[in-house]
């Protein structure tokens, strides 16, 4: 009988995100640098009698056949095209939902990696990346992990050397969720500014911490802030609050999460504590290097 597997599904932040234009298929071409952080969901796979899968989640609003974990299981079993042992998938949710932190995409990637092993499918990473792209634009990055420059709609990966270790303050206005499609739809395309993400990629390749720090001194490193900040006061206020604390914040993905890279633990932990006292959902986490989970998780 297959053994239980526990796998982490880490969140991502966008260190820079340039929207280059709208495509014929309705998606947008991007140039972005994604970074995995330690804030994670946890997916547990346990054997169950018979065939097929069942899915439980600690966040009841996420249970259903449109959840990306469920869809990852459906896609893999269709590709396998043979009888597969029964599995119970339990998702312990920690990453805020619809926050621009890639939680759903990372859950899907974790499900692909762990089920590939649970069902002994032996699909290559290349094949999983292909399947991941069918589930969502950010899923290939989440499968790969670490620090990656992405292009196309997000599915073309150009791995970078690991970002030098940073503490990361991640903050989300309490109770606020933003739908990614609506944020993209509300972009005024002829007025887009595209931050020069290739400059940041060069600084990361050269391990130049001073230039990485300077990148976040820019007014905006994420085109999608133009669609969110003018109409979503709590995000603008949160960014302003982090600046008051002496940090250099940016919005992640389509928001509403805001993050800041910080060198000192004391500074990061004091910022998180103050934000929590002010009613903000704030997390103290750190940058995660790549190649952490290619084996598909821990067996227990
Ligand atoms: O690929 P995914 O399903 O995660 O994307 C969710 C939505 O975000 C898409 O339906 C699209 O509206 C928008 N999107 C986009 N351009 C991208 C990625 C996402 O317009 N590169």
mmCIF file of N, CA and C and ligand atoms in Angstrom, residues 22-23 26-30 68 71 105 133 135-139 152-154 180-182 184-185, ligand 1:
data_model
loop_
_atom_site.group_PDB
_atom_site.id
_atom_site.type_symbol
_atom_site.label_atom_id
_atom_site.label_comp_id
_atom_site.label_asym_id
_atom_site.label_seq_id
_atom_site.Cartn_x
_atom_site.Cartn_y
_atom_site.Cartn_z
ATOM 1 N N UNK A 22 -1.719 43.002 -23.603
ATOM 2 C CA UNK A 22 -2.769 41.973 -23.606
ATOM 3 C C UNK A 22 -2.598 41.090 -24.838
ATOM 4 N N UNK A 23 -2.899 39.790 -24.669
ATOM 5 C CA UNK A 23 -2.726 38.836 -25.770
ATOM 6 C C UNK A 23 -4.080 38.483 -26.380
ATOM 7 N N UNK A 26 -6.545 36.586 -24.269
ATOM 8 C CA UNK A 26 -7.117 37.240 -23.078
ATOM 9 C C UNK A 26 -6.126 37.357 -21.928
ATOM 10 N N UNK A 27 -5.048 36.569 -21.973
ATOM 11 C CA UNK A 27 -4.009 36.688 -20.936
ATOM 12 C C UNK A 27 -3.127 37.907 -21.243
ATOM 13 N N UNK A 28 -2.198 38.175 -20.345
ATOM 14 C CA UNK A 28 -1.251 39.275 -20.527
ATOM 15 C C UNK A 28 0.171 38.725 -20.546
ATOM 16 N N UNK A 29 0.999 39.293 -21.433
ATOM 17 C CA UNK A 29 2.413 38.915 -21.426
ATOM 18 C C UNK A 29 3.108 39.622 -20.274
ATOM 19 N N UNK A 30 3.923 38.862 -19.572
ATOM 20 C CA UNK A 30 4.580 39.375 -18.362
ATOM 21 C C UNK A 30 6.096 39.256 -18.457
ATOM 22 N N UNK A 68 -7.877 23.795 -7.053
ATOM 23 C CA UNK A 68 -6.770 23.368 -7.916
ATOM 24 C C UNK A 68 -6.151 22.043 -7.465
ATOM 25 N N UNK A 71 -8.394 19.567 -9.043
ATOM 26 C CA UNK A 71 -8.180 19.544 -10.503
ATOM 27 C C UNK A 71 -6.832 18.924 -10.865
ATOM 28 N N UNK A 105 -2.029 28.150 -6.601
ATOM 29 C CA UNK A 105 -1.095 27.581 -7.591
ATOM 30 C C UNK A 105 -0.087 26.676 -6.898
ATOM 31 N N UNK A 133 1.037 23.981 -16.274
ATOM 32 C CA UNK A 133 0.647 25.151 -17.073
ATOM 33 C C UNK A 133 -0.822 25.067 -17.484
ATOM 34 N N UNK A 135 -3.106 24.028 -15.525
ATOM 35 C CA UNK A 135 -3.901 24.344 -14.331
ATOM 36 C C UNK A 135 -3.870 25.836 -14.001
ATOM 37 N N UNK A 136 -2.772 26.519 -14.328
ATOM 38 C CA UNK A 136 -2.685 27.954 -14.016
ATOM 39 C C UNK A 136 -1.315 28.495 -14.390
ATOM 40 N N UNK A 137 -1.273 29.793 -14.666
ATOM 41 C CA UNK A 137 -0.036 30.421 -15.174
ATOM 42 C C UNK A 137 1.109 30.340 -14.169
ATOM 43 N N UNK A 138 0.804 30.362 -12.858
ATOM 44 C CA UNK A 138 1.871 30.379 -11.842
ATOM 45 C C UNK A 138 2.277 28.974 -11.380
ATOM 46 N N UNK A 139 1.543 27.947 -11.837
ATOM 47 C CA UNK A 139 1.824 26.590 -11.323
ATOM 48 C C UNK A 139 3.230 26.106 -11.734
ATOM 49 N N UNK A 152 6.093 35.100 -20.924
ATOM 50 C CA UNK A 152 4.855 34.567 -21.487
ATOM 51 C C UNK A 152 3.725 34.984 -20.569
ATOM 52 N N UNK A 153 2.771 34.055 -20.302
ATOM 53 C CA UNK A 153 1.742 34.415 -19.311
ATOM 54 C C UNK A 153 2.181 34.052 -17.901
ATOM 55 N N UNK A 154 3.449 33.605 -17.781
ATOM 56 C CA UNK A 154 4.018 33.247 -16.479
ATOM 57 C C UNK A 154 4.585 31.838 -16.514
ATOM 58 N N UNK A 180 -7.934 38.023 -9.301
ATOM 59 C CA UNK A 180 -6.876 38.311 -10.284
ATOM 60 C C UNK A 180 -7.454 38.724 -11.642
ATOM 61 N N UNK A 181 -8.456 37.995 -12.194
ATOM 62 C CA UNK A 181 -8.985 38.416 -13.502
ATOM 63 C C UNK A 181 -9.505 39.854 -13.475
ATOM 64 N N UNK A 182 -10.192 40.271 -12.394
ATOM 65 C CA UNK A 182 -10.715 41.653 -12.382
ATOM 66 C C UNK A 182 -9.582 42.667 -12.336
ATOM 67 N N UNK A 184 -6.567 42.331 -13.638
ATOM 68 C CA UNK A 184 -6.004 42.430 -14.999
ATOM 69 C C UNK A 184 -6.952 43.190 -15.922
ATOM 70 N N UNK A 185 -8.269 42.920 -15.781
ATOM 71 C CA UNK A 185 -9.255 43.576 -16.670
ATOM 72 C C UNK A 185 -9.257 45.090 -16.483
HETATM 73 O O1 LIG B 1 -3.601 31.368 -15.251
HETATM 74 P P1 LIG B 1 -4.542 31.654 -14.139
HETATM 75 O O2 LIG B 1 -5.787 30.806 -14.220
HETATM 76 O O3 LIG B 1 -3.925 31.612 -12.780
HETATM 77 O O4 LIG B 1 -4.996 33.159 -14.340
HETATM 78 C C1 LIG B 1 -6.128 33.698 -13.701
HETATM 79 C C2 LIG B 1 -6.600 34.900 -14.485
HETATM 80 O O5 LIG B 1 -5.641 35.976 -14.371
HETATM 81 C C3 LIG B 1 -6.730 34.662 -15.977
HETATM 82 O O6 LIG B 1 -7.992 34.141 -16.289
HETATM 83 C C4 LIG B 1 -6.537 36.054 -16.519
HETATM 84 O O7 LIG B 1 -7.741 36.795 -16.400
HETATM 85 C C5 LIG B 1 -5.534 36.684 -15.581
HETATM 86 N N1 LIG B 1 -4.137 36.574 -16.078
HETATM 87 C C6 LIG B 1 -3.759 37.354 -17.156
HETATM 88 N N2 LIG B 1 -2.470 37.266 -17.606
HETATM 89 C C7 LIG B 1 -1.577 36.455 -17.015
HETATM 90 C C8 LIG B 1 -1.958 35.654 -15.908
HETATM 91 C C9 LIG B 1 -3.252 35.743 -15.464
HETATM 92 O O8 LIG B 1 -4.551 38.120 -17.705
HETATM 93 N N3 LIG B 1 -0.330 36.414 -17.462
#
